[in-house]
PDB file of C-alpha atoms in Angstrom:
ATOM      1  CA  MET A1060      17.884 -15.987  -2.707  1.00 88.00           C
ATOM      2  CA  LYS A1061      16.906 -12.668  -4.216  1.00 92.00           C
ATOM      3  CA  GLU A1062      19.434  -9.840  -4.136  1.00 95.00           C
ATOM      4  CA  ILE A1063      18.407  -6.231  -3.613  1.00 96.00           C
ATOM      5  CA  LYS A1064      20.867  -3.481  -4.483  1.00 96.00           C
ATOM      6  CA  LEU A1065      20.505  -0.180  -2.689  1.00 97.00           C
ATOM      7  CA  PRO A1066      22.747   2.880  -3.031  1.00 93.00           C
ATOM      8  CA  GLU A1067      24.602   3.664   0.179  1.00 92.00           C
ATOM      9  CA  ILE A1068      22.912   7.079   0.263  1.00 94.00           C
ATOM     10  CA  SER A1069      19.263   6.483  -0.464  1.00 97.00           C
ATOM     11  CA  LEU A1070      15.726   6.940   0.759  1.00 98.00           C
ATOM     12  CA  VAL A1071      14.036   3.534   0.829  1.00 98.00           C
ATOM     13  CA  LEU A1072      10.237   3.369   0.931  1.00 98.00           C
ATOM     14  CA  LEU A1073       8.600   0.203   2.186  1.00 98.00           C
ATOM     15  CA  VAL A1074       5.249  -0.099   0.435  1.00 98.00           C
ATOM     16  CA  GLY A1075       2.351  -2.288   1.506  1.00 95.00           C
ATOM     17  CA  ALA A1076      -0.978  -2.471   3.303  1.00 94.00           C
ATOM     18  CA  SER A1077      -1.194  -2.765   7.066  1.00 92.00           C
ATOM     19  CA  SER A1078       0.006  -6.206   8.294  1.00 92.00           C
ATOM     20  CA  SER A1079       1.995  -6.820   5.083  1.00 95.00           C
ATOM     21  CA  GLY A1080       5.209  -7.236   7.087  1.00 93.00           C
ATOM     22  CA  LYS A1081       6.895  -3.850   6.536  1.00 96.00           C
ATOM     23  CA  SER A1082       8.055  -3.337  10.131  1.00 95.00           C
ATOM     24  CA  THR A1083       9.255  -6.931  10.464  1.00 94.00           C
ATOM     25  CA  PHE A1084      11.120  -6.618   7.162  1.00 96.00           C
ATOM     26  CA  ALA A1085      12.684  -3.311   8.231  1.00 97.00           C
ATOM     27  CA  LYS A1086      13.878  -4.727  11.559  1.00 97.00           C
ATOM     28  CA  LYS A1087      15.365  -7.773   9.841  1.00 95.00           C
ATOM     29  CA  TYR A1088      17.377  -5.954   7.175  1.00 96.00           C
ATOM     30  CA  PHE A1089      18.142  -2.448   8.454  1.00 97.00           C
ATOM     31  CA  LEU A1090      19.656  -0.834  11.527  1.00 98.00           C
ATOM     32  CA  PRO A1091      17.138   0.556  14.045  1.00 98.00           C
ATOM     33  CA  THR A1092      18.575   4.042  13.493  1.00 98.00           C
ATOM     34  CA  GLU A1093      17.953   3.781   9.724  1.00 98.00           C
ATOM     35  CA  ILE A1094      14.206   3.145  10.115  1.00 98.00           C
ATOM     36  CA  LEU A1095      11.679   5.967  10.369  1.00 98.00           C
ATOM     37  CA  SER A1096       8.256   4.586  11.230  1.00 97.00           C
ATOM     38  CA  SER A1097       5.103   6.647  10.717  1.00 97.00           C
ATOM     39  CA  ASP A1098       3.554   4.829  13.689  1.00 95.00           C
ATOM     40  CA  TYR A1099       6.462   5.790  15.927  1.00 97.00           C
ATOM     41  CA  CYS A1100       6.328   9.408  14.737  1.00 97.00           C
ATOM     42  CA  ARG A1101       2.588   9.419  15.443  1.00 96.00           C
ATOM     43  CA  SER A1102       3.302   8.234  18.985  1.00 96.00           C
ATOM     44  CA  LEU A1103       6.013  10.901  19.366  1.00 97.00           C
ATOM     45  CA  VAL A1104       3.575  13.708  18.657  1.00 97.00           C
ATOM     46  CA  SER A1105       0.425  12.286  20.307  1.00 97.00           C
ATOM     47  CA  ASP A1106       1.460   9.440  22.663  1.00 96.00           C
ATOM     48  CA  ASP A1107      -0.648   7.058  20.555  1.00 93.00           C
ATOM     49  CA  GLU A1108       0.584   5.409  17.352  1.00 90.00           C
ATOM     50  CA  ASN A1109      -3.039   4.736  16.317  1.00 90.00           C
ATOM     51  CA  ASN A1110      -4.130   8.364  16.633  1.00 92.00           C
ATOM     52  CA  LEU A1111      -4.953   9.127  13.005  1.00 91.00           C
ATOM     53  CA  ALA A1112      -5.754  12.741  13.902  1.00 94.00           C
ATOM     54  CA  ALA A1113      -1.995  13.217  14.439  1.00 96.00           C
ATOM     55  CA  THR A1114      -0.995  11.849  11.017  1.00 95.00           C
ATOM     56  CA  ASP A1115      -0.117  15.205   9.428  1.00 96.00           C
ATOM     57  CA  GLU A1116       2.077  16.196  12.369  1.00 98.00           C
ATOM     58  CA  ALA A1117       3.673  12.741  12.433  1.00 97.00           C
ATOM     59  CA  PHE A1118       4.650  12.992   8.762  1.00 97.00           C
ATOM     60  CA  GLU A1119       6.078  16.480   9.310  1.00 98.00           C
ATOM     61  CA  VAL A1120       8.386  14.933  11.929  1.00 98.00           C
ATOM     62  CA  LEU A1121       9.181  11.964   9.675  1.00 98.00           C
ATOM     63  CA  HIS A1122      10.049  14.203   6.691  1.00 98.00           C
ATOM     64  CA  TYR A1123      12.164  16.483   8.883  1.00 98.00           C
ATOM     65  CA  ILE A1124      14.233  13.609  10.292  1.00 98.00           C
ATOM     66  CA  ALA A1125      14.539  11.960   6.865  1.00 98.00           C
ATOM     67  CA  ALA A1126      15.861  15.207   5.367  1.00 98.00           C
ATOM     68  CA  ARG A1127      18.435  15.595   8.166  1.00 98.00           C
ATOM     69  CA  ARG A1128      19.636  11.987   7.717  1.00 98.00           C
ATOM     70  CA  LEU A1129      19.892  12.308   3.933  1.00 98.00           C
ATOM     71  CA  LYS A1130      21.768  15.585   4.269  1.00 96.00           C
ATOM     72  CA  LEU A1131      24.331  13.674   6.374  1.00 95.00           C
ATOM     73  CA  GLY A1132      24.567  10.965   3.697  1.00 94.00           C
ATOM     74  CA  LYS A1133      22.709   8.291   5.684  1.00 96.00           C
ATOM     75  CA  LEU A1134      20.541   5.554   4.222  1.00 98.00           C
ATOM     76  CA  THR A1135      16.993   6.129   5.477  1.00 98.00           C
ATOM     77  CA  VAL A1136      14.074   3.685   5.431  1.00 98.00           C
ATOM     78  CA  ILE A1137      10.459   4.907   5.547  1.00 98.00           C
ATOM     79  CA  ASP A1138       8.235   2.346   7.277  1.00 98.00           C
ATOM     80  CA  ALA A1139       4.745   3.582   6.347  1.00 97.00           C
ATOM     81  CA  LEU A1140       1.930   2.404   4.095  1.00 96.00           C
ATOM     82  CA  ASN A1141       3.167   4.560   1.170  1.00 97.00           C
ATOM     83  CA  LEU A1142       0.097   3.507  -0.798  1.00 96.00           C
ATOM     84  CA  ARG A1143      -0.755   6.815  -2.439  1.00 95.00           C
ATOM     85  CA  LYS A1144       1.175   8.055  -5.448  1.00 96.00           C
ATOM     86  CA  GLU A1145       1.137  11.643  -4.161  1.00 96.00           C
ATOM     87  CA  ASP A1146       2.641  10.608  -0.801  1.00 96.00           C
ATOM     88  CA  ARG A1147       5.412   8.704  -2.559  1.00 97.00           C
ATOM     89  CA  ALA A1148       6.033  11.709  -4.840  1.00 98.00           C
ATOM     90  CA  LYS A1149       6.748  13.916  -1.801  1.00 98.00           C
ATOM     91  CA  LEU A1150       9.326  11.413  -0.565  1.00 98.00           C
ATOM     92  CA  VAL A1151      10.950  11.009  -3.999  1.00 98.00           C
ATOM     93  CA  GLN A1152      11.264  14.801  -4.135  1.00 98.00           C
ATOM     94  CA  LEU A1153      12.731  14.830  -0.611  1.00 98.00           C
ATOM     95  CA  ALA A1154      15.411  12.394  -1.787  1.00 98.00           C
ATOM     96  CA  LYS A1155      16.190  14.537  -4.852  1.00 97.00           C
ATOM     97  CA  ASP A1156      16.342  17.706  -2.754  1.00 97.00           C
ATOM     98  CA  ASN A1157      18.974  16.038  -0.590  1.00 96.00           C
ATOM     99  CA  TYR A1158      21.040  14.517  -3.420  1.00 94.00           C
ATOM    100  CA  ALA A1159      19.970  10.958  -2.618  1.00 96.00           C
ATOM    101  CA  LEU A1160      18.451   8.223  -4.742  1.00 96.00           C
ATOM    102  CA  ALA A1161      14.978   6.867  -4.016  1.00 98.00           C
ATOM    103  CA  ALA A1162      14.157   3.155  -3.867  1.00 98.00           C
ATOM    104  CA  ALA A1163      10.854   1.337  -3.324  1.00 98.00           C
ATOM    105  CA  ILE A1164      10.530  -2.109  -1.795  1.00 97.00           C
ATOM    106  CA  VAL A1165       6.991  -3.338  -2.419  1.00 97.00           C
ATOM    107  CA  LEU A1166       5.790  -6.135  -0.136  1.00 97.00           C
ATOM    108  CA  GLU A1167       3.260  -8.187  -2.075  1.00 95.00           C
ATOM    109  CA  THR A1168       1.441  -9.974   0.722  1.00 94.00           C
ATOM    110  CA  PRO A1169      -1.735 -11.823  -0.344  1.00 93.00           C
ATOM    111  CA  ILE A1170      -4.959 -10.422   1.112  1.00 90.00           C
ATOM    112  CA  ARG A1171      -5.802 -13.674   2.915  1.00 92.00           C
ATOM    113  CA  LYS A1172      -2.481 -13.445   4.803  1.00 92.00           C
ATOM    114  CA  LEU A1173      -3.181  -9.762   5.612  1.00 88.00           C
ATOM    115  CA  PHE A1174      -6.497 -10.753   7.188  1.00 86.00           C
ATOM    116  CA  ASP A1175      -4.891 -13.586   9.169  1.00 87.00           C
ATOM    117  CA  ARG A1176      -2.104 -11.358  10.496  1.00 83.00           C
ATOM    118  CA  HIS A1177      -4.548  -8.546  11.270  1.00 83.00           C
ATOM    119  CA  GLU A1178      -6.647 -10.912  13.424  1.00 84.00           C
ATOM    120  CA  GLU A1179      -3.546 -11.759  15.495  1.00 84.00           C
ATOM    121  CA  ARG A1180      -2.520  -8.132  16.084  1.00 78.00           C
ATOM    122  CA  THR A1181      -3.435  -6.426  19.318  1.00 75.00           C
ATOM    123  CA  ASP A1182      -2.019  -3.035  18.329  1.00 75.00           C
ATOM    124  CA  ARG A1183      -4.527  -2.297  15.537  1.00 73.00           C
ATOM    125  CA  ASN A1184      -8.221  -1.643  16.142  1.00 70.00           C
ATOM    126  CA  PHE A1185      -9.700  -1.126  12.678  1.00 76.00           C
ATOM    127  CA  SER A1186     -12.015  -3.441  10.734  1.00 78.00           C
ATOM    128  CA  LYS A1187     -11.268  -5.821   7.896  1.00 83.00           C
ATOM    129  CA  HIS A1188     -13.095  -3.405   5.565  1.00 88.00           C
ATOM    130  CA  VAL A1189     -10.358  -0.814   6.138  1.00 89.00           C
ATOM    131  CA  LEU A1190      -7.723  -3.434   5.389  1.00 88.00           C
ATOM    132  CA  ALA A1191      -9.558  -4.527   2.233  1.00 89.00           C
ATOM    133  CA  ARG A1192      -9.700  -0.890   1.072  1.00 93.00           C
ATOM    134  CA  GLN A1193      -5.965  -0.484   1.744  1.00 91.00           C
ATOM    135  CA  TYR A1194      -5.284  -3.619  -0.289  1.00 93.00           C
ATOM    136  CA  ASP A1195      -7.385  -2.289  -3.188  1.00 94.00           C
ATOM    137  CA  ASP A1196      -5.526   1.047  -3.019  1.00 93.00           C
ATOM    138  CA  PHE A1197      -2.249  -0.869  -2.970  1.00 94.00           C
ATOM    139  CA  LYS A1198      -3.115  -2.912  -6.059  1.00 94.00           C
ATOM    140  CA  ARG A1199      -4.308   0.171  -7.959  1.00 94.00           C
ATOM    141  CA  SER A1200      -1.275   2.287  -7.109  1.00 93.00           C
ATOM    142  CA  MET A1201       1.223  -0.393  -8.142  1.00 94.00           C
ATOM    143  CA  ARG A1202       0.342   0.262 -11.792  1.00 94.00           C
ATOM    144  CA  THR A1203       2.356   3.494 -11.770  1.00 95.00           C
ATOM    145  CA  ILE A1204       5.076   2.965  -9.185  1.00 97.00           C
ATOM    146  CA  GLU A1205       7.805   2.110 -11.693  1.00 96.00           C
ATOM    147  CA  LYS A1206       7.223   5.450 -13.446  1.00 96.00           C
ATOM    148  CA  GLU A1207       7.324   7.622 -10.306  1.00 97.00           C
ATOM    149  CA  GLY A1208      11.012   8.514 -10.221  1.00 97.00           C
ATOM    150  CA  PHE A1209      12.419   5.674  -8.151  1.00 98.00           C
ATOM    151  CA  SER A1210      15.933   4.647  -9.136  1.00 96.00           C
ATOM    152  CA  TYR A1211      15.212   1.125  -7.871  1.00 97.00           C
ATOM    153  CA  THR A1212      11.902  -0.706  -7.456  1.00 97.00           C
ATOM    154  CA  TYR A1213      11.668  -4.221  -6.019  1.00 97.00           C
ATOM    155  CA  PHE A1214       8.570  -6.401  -5.681  1.00 97.00           C
ATOM    156  CA  LEU A1215       8.937  -9.018  -2.939  1.00 96.00           C
ATOM    157  CA  ASN A1216       7.132 -11.719  -1.119  1.00 90.00           C
ATOM    158  CA  PRO A1217       8.070 -10.657   2.446  1.00 80.00           C
ATOM    159  CA  GLU A1218       8.678 -14.290   3.419  1.00 84.00           C
ATOM    160  CA  GLU A1219      11.260 -14.989   0.720  1.00 89.00           C
ATOM    161  CA  GLU A1220      14.891 -14.871   1.732  1.00 91.00           C
ATOM    162  CA  ILE A1221      16.760 -11.881   0.389  1.00 94.00           C
ATOM    163  CA  LYS A1222      20.189 -10.324   0.611  1.00 95.00           C
ATOM    164  CA  ILE A1223      20.600  -6.574   0.599  1.00 95.00           C
ATOM    165  CA  HIS A1224      23.752  -5.295  -1.051  1.00 94.00           C
ATOM    166  CA  ARG A1225      24.592  -1.674  -0.376  1.00 93.00           C
ATOM    167  CA  GLN A1226      26.154  -0.182  -3.462  1.00 89.00           C
ATOM    168  CA  LYS A1227      28.982   2.225  -3.035  1.00 82.00           C
ATOM    169  CA  LEU A1228      28.467   5.409  -5.027  1.00 73.00           C
ATOM    170  CA  TRP A1229      30.848   5.811  -7.959  1.00 70.00           C
ATOM    171  CA  ASN A1230      32.278   8.985  -6.434  1.00 70.00           C
ATOM    172  CA  ASN A1231      32.914   7.424  -3.011  1.00 69.00           C
ATOM    173  CA  LYS A1232      36.698   7.154  -2.880  1.00 66.00           C
ATOM    174  CA  LYS A1233      37.041   7.011   0.923  1.00 69.00           C
ATOM    175  CA  GLU A1234      39.263   3.947   0.815  1.00 71.00           C
ATOM    176  CA  GLU A1235      41.816   5.515  -1.522  1.00 71.00           C
ATOM    177  CA  ARG A1236      45.007   6.786   0.096  1.00 70.00           C
ATOM    178  CA  GLY A1237      48.054   8.597  -1.167  1.00 64.00           C
ATOM    179  CA  ALA A1238      49.142  11.802  -2.751  1.00 64.00           C
ATOM    180  CA  PHE A1239      46.571  13.445  -4.983  1.00 58.00           C
ATOM    181  CA  ASP A1240      46.794  16.247  -7.479  1.00 56.00           C
ATOM    182  CA  ILE A1241      43.761  18.467  -7.156  1.00 57.00           C
ATOM    183  CA  ILE A1242      43.006  20.433 -10.262  1.00 57.00           C
ATOM    184  CA  GLY A1243      40.466  23.212 -10.199  1.00 57.00           C
ATOM    185  CA  ASP A1244      37.735  23.638  -7.708  1.00 58.00           C
ATOM    186  CA  ILE A1245      34.286  22.138  -7.311  1.00 60.00           C
ATOM    187  CA  HIS A1246      32.433  25.333  -6.514  1.00 60.00           C
ATOM    188  CA  GLY A1247      29.137  25.236  -8.368  1.00 60.00           C
ATOM    189  CA  CYS A1248      29.595  21.600  -9.409  1.00 62.00           C
ATOM    190  CA  PHE A1249      27.885  19.855  -6.477  1.00 59.00           C
ATOM    191  CA  ASP A1250      25.046  18.484  -8.617  1.00 63.00           C
ATOM    192  CA  GLU A1251      27.508  16.892 -11.046  1.00 60.00           C
ATOM    193  CA  LEU A1252      29.397  15.231  -8.208  1.00 58.00           C
TER     194      LEU A1252
END
């Protein structure tokens, strides 16, 4: 069993082509409230999760909600393709802007399995050529992902059994009780904390 460590306050990007198992993975390992799906955001703004014309608006909504969750110190999972380096860079910056760490979970699903799953899906109406192009983009973009500012990067077969361990931040002392001496003040020291 593979263990994945994620900071308790983090932005987690699921990375993979369509039909790689991102949504299934997210539902298995995270709370429904922790998952922000680009498809769901697309349906929020256009009533159709396959309406690619609404993609920009959908990602505006997704980024807005992610920022609000991170500001409240909530782990947030982005269920989207996340294939392009520049798209991932925006999300890494969003995490930094909200004092959170960024993690990438890359689902390495073989192309044959992508094709098989795509054939079974009734909610996707694009050709195998689009899927093949996504897979090529995925393979190309994985060359740089470990140098893109993620604090944690995991490469997984989505069918392998894993355990996710949420790491408490070193400055999380919520469980400590008792009398404390407070020396000084933290004004201007938020980044250091």
